[in-house]
PDB file of C-alpha atoms in Angstrom:
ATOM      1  CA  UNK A   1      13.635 -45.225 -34.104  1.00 96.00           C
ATOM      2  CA  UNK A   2      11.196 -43.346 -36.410  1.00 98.00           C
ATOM      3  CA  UNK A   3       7.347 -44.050 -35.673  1.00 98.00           C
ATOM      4  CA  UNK A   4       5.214 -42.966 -38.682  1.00 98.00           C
ATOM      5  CA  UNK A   5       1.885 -43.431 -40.055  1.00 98.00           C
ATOM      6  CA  UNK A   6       1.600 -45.433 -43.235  1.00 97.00           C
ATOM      7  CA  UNK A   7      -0.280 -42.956 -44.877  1.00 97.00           C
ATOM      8  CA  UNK A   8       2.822 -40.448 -44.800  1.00 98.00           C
ATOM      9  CA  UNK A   9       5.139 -42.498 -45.800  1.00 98.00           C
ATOM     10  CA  UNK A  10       2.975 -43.520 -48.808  1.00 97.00           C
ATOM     11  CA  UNK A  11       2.705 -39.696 -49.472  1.00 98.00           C
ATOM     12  CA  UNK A  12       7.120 -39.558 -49.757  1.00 98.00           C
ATOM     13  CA  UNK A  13       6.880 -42.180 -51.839  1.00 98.00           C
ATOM     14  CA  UNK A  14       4.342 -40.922 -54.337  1.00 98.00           C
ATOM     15  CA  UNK A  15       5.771 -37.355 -54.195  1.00 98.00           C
ATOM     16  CA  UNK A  16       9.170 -38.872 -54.640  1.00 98.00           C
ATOM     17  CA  UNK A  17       7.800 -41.046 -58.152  1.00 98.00           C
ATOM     18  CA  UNK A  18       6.331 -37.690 -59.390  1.00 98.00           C
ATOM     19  CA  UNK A  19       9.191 -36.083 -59.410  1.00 98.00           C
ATOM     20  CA  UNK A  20      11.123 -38.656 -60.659  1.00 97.00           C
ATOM     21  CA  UNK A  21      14.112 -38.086 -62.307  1.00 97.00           C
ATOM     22  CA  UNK A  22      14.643 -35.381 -60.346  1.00 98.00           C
ATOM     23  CA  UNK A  23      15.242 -35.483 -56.305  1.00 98.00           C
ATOM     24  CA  UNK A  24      12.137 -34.578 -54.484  1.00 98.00           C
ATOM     25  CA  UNK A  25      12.118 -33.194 -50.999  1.00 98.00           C
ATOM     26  CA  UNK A  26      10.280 -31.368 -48.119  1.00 98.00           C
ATOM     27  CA  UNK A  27       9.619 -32.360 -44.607  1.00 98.00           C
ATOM     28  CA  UNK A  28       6.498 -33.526 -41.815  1.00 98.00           C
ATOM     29  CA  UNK A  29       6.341 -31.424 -39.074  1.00 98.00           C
ATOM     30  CA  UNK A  30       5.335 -32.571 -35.764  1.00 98.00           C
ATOM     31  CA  UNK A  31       4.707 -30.609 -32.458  1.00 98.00           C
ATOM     32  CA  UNK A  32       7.953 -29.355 -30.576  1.00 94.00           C
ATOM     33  CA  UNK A  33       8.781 -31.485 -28.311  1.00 91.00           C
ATOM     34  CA  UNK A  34       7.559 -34.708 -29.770  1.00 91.00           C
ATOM     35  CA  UNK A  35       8.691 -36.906 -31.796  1.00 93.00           C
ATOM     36  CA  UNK A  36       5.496 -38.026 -33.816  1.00 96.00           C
ATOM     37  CA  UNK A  37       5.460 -36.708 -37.428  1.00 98.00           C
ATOM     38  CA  UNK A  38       2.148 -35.719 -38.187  1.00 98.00           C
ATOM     39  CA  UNK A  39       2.268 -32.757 -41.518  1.00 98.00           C
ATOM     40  CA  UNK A  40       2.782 -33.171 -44.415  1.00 98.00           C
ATOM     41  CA  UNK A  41       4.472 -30.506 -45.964  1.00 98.00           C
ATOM     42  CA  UNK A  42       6.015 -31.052 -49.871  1.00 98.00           C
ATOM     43  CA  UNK A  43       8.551 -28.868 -51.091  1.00 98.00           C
ATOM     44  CA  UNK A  44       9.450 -27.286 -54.456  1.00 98.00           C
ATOM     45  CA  UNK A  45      13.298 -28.797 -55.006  1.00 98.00           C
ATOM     46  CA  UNK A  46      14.524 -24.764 -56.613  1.00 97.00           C
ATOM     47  CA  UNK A  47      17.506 -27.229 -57.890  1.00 97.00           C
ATOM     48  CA  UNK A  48      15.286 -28.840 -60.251  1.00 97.00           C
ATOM     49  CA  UNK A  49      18.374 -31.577 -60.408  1.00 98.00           C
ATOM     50  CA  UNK A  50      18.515 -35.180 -60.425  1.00 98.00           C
ATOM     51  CA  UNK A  51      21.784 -34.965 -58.440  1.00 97.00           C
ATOM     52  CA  UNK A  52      21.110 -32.480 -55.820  1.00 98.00           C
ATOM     53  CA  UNK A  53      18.309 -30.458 -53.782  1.00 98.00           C
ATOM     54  CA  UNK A  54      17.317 -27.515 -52.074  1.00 97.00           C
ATOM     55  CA  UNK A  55      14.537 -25.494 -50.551  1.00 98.00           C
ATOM     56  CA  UNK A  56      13.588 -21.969 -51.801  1.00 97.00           C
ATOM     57  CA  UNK A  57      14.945 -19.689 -49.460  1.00 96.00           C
ATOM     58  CA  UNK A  58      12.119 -18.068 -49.385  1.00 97.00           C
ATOM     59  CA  UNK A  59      10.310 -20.677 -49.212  1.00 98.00           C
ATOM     60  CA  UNK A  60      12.217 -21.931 -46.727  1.00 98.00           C
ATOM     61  CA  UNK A  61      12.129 -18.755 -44.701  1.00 97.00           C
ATOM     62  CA  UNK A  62       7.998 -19.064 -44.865  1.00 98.00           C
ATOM     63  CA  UNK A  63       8.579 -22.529 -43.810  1.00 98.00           C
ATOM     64  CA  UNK A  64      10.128 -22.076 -40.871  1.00 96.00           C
ATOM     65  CA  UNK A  65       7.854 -19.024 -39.708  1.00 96.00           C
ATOM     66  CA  UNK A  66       4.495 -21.348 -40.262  1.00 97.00           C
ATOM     67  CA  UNK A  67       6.307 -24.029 -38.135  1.00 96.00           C
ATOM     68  CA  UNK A  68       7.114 -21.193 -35.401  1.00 93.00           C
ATOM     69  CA  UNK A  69       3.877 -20.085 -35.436  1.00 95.00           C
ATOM     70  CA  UNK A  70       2.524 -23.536 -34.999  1.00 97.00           C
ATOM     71  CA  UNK A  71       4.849 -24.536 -31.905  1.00 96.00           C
ATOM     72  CA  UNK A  72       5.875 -27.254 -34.713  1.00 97.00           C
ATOM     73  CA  UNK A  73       9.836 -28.781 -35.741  1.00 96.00           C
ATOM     74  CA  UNK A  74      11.069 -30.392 -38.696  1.00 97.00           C
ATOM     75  CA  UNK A  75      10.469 -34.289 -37.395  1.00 98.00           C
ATOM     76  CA  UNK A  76      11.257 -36.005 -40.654  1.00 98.00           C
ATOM     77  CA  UNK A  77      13.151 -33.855 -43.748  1.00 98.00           C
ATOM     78  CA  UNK A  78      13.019 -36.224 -46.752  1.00 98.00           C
ATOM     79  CA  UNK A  79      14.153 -36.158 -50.164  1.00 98.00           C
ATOM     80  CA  UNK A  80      14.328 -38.669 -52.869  1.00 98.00           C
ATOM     81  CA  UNK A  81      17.865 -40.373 -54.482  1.00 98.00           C
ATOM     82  CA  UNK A  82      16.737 -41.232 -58.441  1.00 97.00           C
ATOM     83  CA  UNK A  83      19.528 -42.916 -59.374  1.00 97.00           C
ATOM     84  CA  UNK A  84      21.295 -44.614 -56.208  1.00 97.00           C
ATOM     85  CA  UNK A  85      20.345 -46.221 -52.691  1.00 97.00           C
ATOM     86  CA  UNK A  86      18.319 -44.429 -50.447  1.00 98.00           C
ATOM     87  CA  UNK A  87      21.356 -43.701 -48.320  1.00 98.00           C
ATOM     88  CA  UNK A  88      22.557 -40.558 -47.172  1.00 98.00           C
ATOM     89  CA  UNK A  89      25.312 -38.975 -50.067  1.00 98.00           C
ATOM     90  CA  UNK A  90      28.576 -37.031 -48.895  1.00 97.00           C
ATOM     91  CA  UNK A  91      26.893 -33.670 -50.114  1.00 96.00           C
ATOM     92  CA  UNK A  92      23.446 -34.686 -47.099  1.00 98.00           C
ATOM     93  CA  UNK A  93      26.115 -35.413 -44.790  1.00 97.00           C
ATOM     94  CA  UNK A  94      27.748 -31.902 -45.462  1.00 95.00           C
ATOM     95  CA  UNK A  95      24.972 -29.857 -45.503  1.00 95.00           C
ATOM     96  CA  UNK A  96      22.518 -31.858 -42.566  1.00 96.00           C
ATOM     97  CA  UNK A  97      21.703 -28.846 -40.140  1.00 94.00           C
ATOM     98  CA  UNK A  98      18.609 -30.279 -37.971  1.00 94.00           C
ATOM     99  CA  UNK A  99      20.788 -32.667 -35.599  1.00 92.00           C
ATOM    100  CA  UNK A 100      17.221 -33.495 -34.014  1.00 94.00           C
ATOM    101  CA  UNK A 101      15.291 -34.617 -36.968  1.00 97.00           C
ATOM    102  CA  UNK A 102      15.148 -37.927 -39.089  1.00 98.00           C
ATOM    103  CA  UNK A 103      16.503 -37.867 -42.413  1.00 98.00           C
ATOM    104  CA  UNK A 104      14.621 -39.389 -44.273  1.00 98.00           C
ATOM    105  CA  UNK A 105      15.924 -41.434 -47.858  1.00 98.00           C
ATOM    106  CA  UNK A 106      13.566 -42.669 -50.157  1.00 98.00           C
ATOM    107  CA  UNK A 107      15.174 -44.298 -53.414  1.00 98.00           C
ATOM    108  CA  UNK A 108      13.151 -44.333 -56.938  1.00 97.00           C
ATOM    109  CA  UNK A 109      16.243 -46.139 -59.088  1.00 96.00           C
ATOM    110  CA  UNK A 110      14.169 -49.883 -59.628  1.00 93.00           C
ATOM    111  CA  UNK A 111      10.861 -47.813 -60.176  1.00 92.00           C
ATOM    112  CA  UNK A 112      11.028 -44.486 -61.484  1.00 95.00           C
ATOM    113  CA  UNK A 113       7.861 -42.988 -61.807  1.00 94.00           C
ATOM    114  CA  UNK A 114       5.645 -46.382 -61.632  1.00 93.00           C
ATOM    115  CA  UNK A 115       4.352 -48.104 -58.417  1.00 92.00           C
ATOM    116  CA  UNK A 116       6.284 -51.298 -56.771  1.00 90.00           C
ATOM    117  CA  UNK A 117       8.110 -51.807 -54.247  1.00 90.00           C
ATOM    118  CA  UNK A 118       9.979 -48.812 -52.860  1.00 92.00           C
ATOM    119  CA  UNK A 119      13.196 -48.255 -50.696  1.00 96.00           C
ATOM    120  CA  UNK A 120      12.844 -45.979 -47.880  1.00 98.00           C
ATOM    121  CA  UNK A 121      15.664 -45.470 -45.017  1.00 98.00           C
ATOM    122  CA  UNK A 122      15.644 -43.240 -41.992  1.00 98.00           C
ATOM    123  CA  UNK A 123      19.216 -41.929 -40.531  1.00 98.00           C
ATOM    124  CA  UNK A 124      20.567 -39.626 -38.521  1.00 98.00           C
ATOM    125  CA  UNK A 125      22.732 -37.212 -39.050  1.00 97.00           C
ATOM    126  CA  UNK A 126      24.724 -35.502 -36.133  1.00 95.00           C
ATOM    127  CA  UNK A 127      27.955 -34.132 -36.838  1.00 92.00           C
ATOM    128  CA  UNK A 128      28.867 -35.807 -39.584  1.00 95.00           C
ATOM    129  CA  UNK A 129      27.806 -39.204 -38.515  1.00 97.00           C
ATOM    130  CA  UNK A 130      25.296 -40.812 -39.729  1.00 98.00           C
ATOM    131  CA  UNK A 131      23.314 -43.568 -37.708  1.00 98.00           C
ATOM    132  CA  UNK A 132      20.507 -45.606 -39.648  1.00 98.00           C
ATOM    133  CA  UNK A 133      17.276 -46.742 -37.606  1.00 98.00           C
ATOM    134  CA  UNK A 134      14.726 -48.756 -37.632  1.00 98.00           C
ATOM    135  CA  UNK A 135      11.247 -47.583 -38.991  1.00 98.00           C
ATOM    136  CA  UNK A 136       8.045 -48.567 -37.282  1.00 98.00           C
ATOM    137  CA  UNK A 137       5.183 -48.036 -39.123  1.00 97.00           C
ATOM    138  CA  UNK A 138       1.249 -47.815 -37.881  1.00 94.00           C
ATOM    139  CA  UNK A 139      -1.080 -48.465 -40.215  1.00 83.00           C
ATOM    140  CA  UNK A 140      -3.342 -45.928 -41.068  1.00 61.00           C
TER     141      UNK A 140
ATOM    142  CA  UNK B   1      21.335   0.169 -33.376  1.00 67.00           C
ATOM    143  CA  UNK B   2      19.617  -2.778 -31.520  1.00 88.00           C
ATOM    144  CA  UNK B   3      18.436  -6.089 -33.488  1.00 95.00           C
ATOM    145  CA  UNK B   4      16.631  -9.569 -33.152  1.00 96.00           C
ATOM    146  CA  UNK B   5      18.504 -12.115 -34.586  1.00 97.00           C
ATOM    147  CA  UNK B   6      16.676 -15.127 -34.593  1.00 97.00           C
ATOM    148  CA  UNK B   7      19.119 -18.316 -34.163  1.00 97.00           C
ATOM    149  CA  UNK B   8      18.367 -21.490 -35.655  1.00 95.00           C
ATOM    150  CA  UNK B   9      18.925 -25.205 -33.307  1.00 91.00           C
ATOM    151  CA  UNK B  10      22.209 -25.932 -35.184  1.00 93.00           C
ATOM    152  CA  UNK B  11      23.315 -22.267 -33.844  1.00 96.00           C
ATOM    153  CA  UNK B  12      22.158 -22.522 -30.630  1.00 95.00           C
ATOM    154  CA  UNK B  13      24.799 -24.707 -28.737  1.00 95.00           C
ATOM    155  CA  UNK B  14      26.014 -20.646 -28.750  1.00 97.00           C
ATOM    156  CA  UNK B  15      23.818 -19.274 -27.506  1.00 97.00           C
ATOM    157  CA  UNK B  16      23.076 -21.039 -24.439  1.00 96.00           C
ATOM    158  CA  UNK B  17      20.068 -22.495 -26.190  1.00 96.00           C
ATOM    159  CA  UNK B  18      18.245 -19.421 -26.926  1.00 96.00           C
ATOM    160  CA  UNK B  19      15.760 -19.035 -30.293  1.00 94.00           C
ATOM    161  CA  UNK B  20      16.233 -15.329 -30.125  1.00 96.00           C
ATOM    162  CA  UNK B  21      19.097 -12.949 -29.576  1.00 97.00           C
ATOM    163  CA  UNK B  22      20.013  -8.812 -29.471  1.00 96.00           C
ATOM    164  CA  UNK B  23      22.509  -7.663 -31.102  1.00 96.00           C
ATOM    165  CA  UNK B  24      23.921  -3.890 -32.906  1.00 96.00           C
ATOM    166  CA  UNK B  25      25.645  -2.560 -35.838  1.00 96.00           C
ATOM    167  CA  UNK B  26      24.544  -0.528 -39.063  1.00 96.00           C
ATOM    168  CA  UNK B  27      24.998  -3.263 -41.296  1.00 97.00           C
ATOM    169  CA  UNK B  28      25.095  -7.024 -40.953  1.00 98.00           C
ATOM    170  CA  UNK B  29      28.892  -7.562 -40.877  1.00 97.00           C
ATOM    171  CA  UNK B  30      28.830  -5.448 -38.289  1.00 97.00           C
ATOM    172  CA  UNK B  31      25.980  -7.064 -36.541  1.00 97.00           C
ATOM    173  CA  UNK B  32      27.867 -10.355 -37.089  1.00 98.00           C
ATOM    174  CA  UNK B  33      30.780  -9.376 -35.995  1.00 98.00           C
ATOM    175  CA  UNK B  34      28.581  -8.155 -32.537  1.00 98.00           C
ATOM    176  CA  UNK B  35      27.240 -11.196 -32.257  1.00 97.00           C
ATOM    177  CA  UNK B  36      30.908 -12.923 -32.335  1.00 98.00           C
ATOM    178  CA  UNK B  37      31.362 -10.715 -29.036  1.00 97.00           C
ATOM    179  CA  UNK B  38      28.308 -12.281 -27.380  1.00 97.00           C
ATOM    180  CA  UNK B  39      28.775 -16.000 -28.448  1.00 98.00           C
ATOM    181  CA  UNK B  40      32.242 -16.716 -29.659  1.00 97.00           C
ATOM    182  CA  UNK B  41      32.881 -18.952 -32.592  1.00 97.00           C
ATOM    183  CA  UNK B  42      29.207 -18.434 -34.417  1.00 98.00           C
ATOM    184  CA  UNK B  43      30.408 -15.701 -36.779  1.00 98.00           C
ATOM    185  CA  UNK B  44      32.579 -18.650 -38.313  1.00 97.00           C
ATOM    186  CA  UNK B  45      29.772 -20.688 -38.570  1.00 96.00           C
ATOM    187  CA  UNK B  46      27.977 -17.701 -41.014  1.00 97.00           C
ATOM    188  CA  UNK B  47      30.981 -16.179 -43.613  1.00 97.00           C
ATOM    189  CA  UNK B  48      34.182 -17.326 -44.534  1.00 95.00           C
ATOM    190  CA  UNK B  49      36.804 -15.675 -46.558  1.00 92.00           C
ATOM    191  CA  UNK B  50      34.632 -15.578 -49.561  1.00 91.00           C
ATOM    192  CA  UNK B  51      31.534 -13.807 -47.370  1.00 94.00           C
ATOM    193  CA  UNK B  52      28.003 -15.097 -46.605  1.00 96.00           C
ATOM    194  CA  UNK B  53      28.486 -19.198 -46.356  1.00 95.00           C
ATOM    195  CA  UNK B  54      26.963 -20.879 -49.638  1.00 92.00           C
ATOM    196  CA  UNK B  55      24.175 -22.721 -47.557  1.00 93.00           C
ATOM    197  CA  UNK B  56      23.745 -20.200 -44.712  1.00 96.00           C
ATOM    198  CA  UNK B  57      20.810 -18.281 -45.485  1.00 97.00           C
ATOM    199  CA  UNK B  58      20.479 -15.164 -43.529  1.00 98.00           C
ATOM    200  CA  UNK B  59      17.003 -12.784 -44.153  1.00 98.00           C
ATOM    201  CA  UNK B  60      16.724  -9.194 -43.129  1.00 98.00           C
ATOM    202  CA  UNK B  61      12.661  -8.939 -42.520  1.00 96.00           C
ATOM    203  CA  UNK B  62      11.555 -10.991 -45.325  1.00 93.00           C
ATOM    204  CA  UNK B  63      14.473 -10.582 -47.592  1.00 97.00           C
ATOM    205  CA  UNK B  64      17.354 -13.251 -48.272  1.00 97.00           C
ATOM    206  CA  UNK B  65      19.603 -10.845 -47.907  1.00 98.00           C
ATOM    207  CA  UNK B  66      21.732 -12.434 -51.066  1.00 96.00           C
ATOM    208  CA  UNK B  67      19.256 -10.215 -52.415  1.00 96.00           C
ATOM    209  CA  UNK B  68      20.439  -7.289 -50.661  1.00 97.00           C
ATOM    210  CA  UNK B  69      23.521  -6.015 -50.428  1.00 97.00           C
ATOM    211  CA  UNK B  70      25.259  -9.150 -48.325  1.00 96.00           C
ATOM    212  CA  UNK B  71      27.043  -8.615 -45.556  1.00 97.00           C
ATOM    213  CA  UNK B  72      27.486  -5.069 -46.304  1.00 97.00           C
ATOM    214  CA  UNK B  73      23.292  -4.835 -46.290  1.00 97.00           C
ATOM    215  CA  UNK B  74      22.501  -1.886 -44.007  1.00 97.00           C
ATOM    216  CA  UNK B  75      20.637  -2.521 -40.668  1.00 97.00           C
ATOM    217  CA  UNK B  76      18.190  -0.329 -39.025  1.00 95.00           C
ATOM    218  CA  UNK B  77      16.433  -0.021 -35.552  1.00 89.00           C
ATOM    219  CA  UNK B  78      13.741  -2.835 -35.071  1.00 89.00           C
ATOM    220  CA  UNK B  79      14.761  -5.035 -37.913  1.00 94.00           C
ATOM    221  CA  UNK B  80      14.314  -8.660 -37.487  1.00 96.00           C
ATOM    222  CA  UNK B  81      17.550 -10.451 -38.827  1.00 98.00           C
ATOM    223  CA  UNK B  82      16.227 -14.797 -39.543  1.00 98.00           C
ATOM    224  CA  UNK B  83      19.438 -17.156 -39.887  1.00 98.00           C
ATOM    225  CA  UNK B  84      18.122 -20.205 -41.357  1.00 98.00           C
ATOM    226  CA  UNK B  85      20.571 -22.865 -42.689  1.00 96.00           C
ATOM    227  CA  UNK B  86      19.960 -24.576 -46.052  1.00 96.00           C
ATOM    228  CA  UNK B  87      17.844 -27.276 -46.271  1.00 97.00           C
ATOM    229  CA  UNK B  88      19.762 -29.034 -49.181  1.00 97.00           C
ATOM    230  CA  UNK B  89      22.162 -31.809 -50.301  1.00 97.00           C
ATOM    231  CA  UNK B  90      22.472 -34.507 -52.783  1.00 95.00           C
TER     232      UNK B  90
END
């Protein structure tokens, strides 16, 4: 199960609608050993694509350091679908790499760029399976 | 010539769970293929046929080294090699 404030999964959402049509993504790190997501942390998609994402790598490389530095991990990675269900494609299945964190889906196809309701899924991926779960969510 | 190659969690069911590793060679195919010595199977998991894998990112200091020279990059005393996989997909 994914536990997560309100207030960050409001902030997927809206990055996810600004970047519509193309796929946003980035990730909320939490403290190592938890499980609690607690920073927000949006990343540039150096795809620019509506079809497919991907970190700078050197962004990704400064990433990674500031988490080290901050005894942080990866709890949620999310990026946006623009154009199908918030469920994870063949290509996030290929390329998932943090067995321990939630993938996180969110889809903008009824919205686009506007506000409404919005579809966001959380899954794990381990090995090329992929296991949805439930989200609880606190309120802010 | 001695290096820290830092090993990312995907890596580290080879590494007997360690973050950080030694390894040697002048240049990073032969530091890869000296870590393949250590911890069986993970130089696999880095190149293929065709070289460096698409979505395995590997830095020498603060360079991607796709920026470099590759595998054939040359290694010195003290560097820091980062693997880092992708953070990507569709």
């Amino acid at each position: 199960m994914l536990v997560i404030r309100q207030d960050l999964i409001d902030a997927m959402v809206a990055h996810a609608r600004a970047d519509h049509p193309d796929e946003a993504c980035g990730i909320i790190a939490g403290p190592e050993g938890s499980e609690t997501p607690e920073r927000f942390v949006p990343m540039l998609n150096a795809a620019r694509s509506p079809t497919f994402y991907e970190f700078d790598s050197g962004d990704l490389l400064r990433l990674y350091r500031d988490l080290d530095d901050r005894d942080e991990v990866p709890v949620v990675i999310y990026h946006s679908h623009t154009a199908t269900e918030a469920y994870p494609s063949r290509t996030d299945v290929a390329y998932a790499s943090e067995p321990e964190a939630h993938y996180v889906l969110v889809s903008t196809r009824e919205t686009g760029t506007e506000d409404g309701p919005y579809e966001l899924r959380s899954f794990r991926i381990v090995d090329g399976q992929v296991t949805e779960e439930p989200i609880s969510v606190l309120e802010g | 010539m001695p290096v820290e190659v830092r090993v990312p969690t995907i890596l580290r069911s080879f590494t007997a769970g360690e973050k950080s590793v030694a390894a040697s060679g002048d240049s990073l195919q032969a530091v890869i293929a000296d870590l393949d010595q250590s911890y069986p199977g993970i130089a696999e998991r880095l190149v293929d046929e065709s070289g460096l894998r698409r979505f395995v990112n590997v830095y020498l200091n603060d360079e991607d080294v796709r920026f470099l020279e590759g595998l054939r990059t040359p290694i010195a005393d003290n560097d820091a090699i980062t693997i880092l996989p992708a953070v990507a997909g569709g």
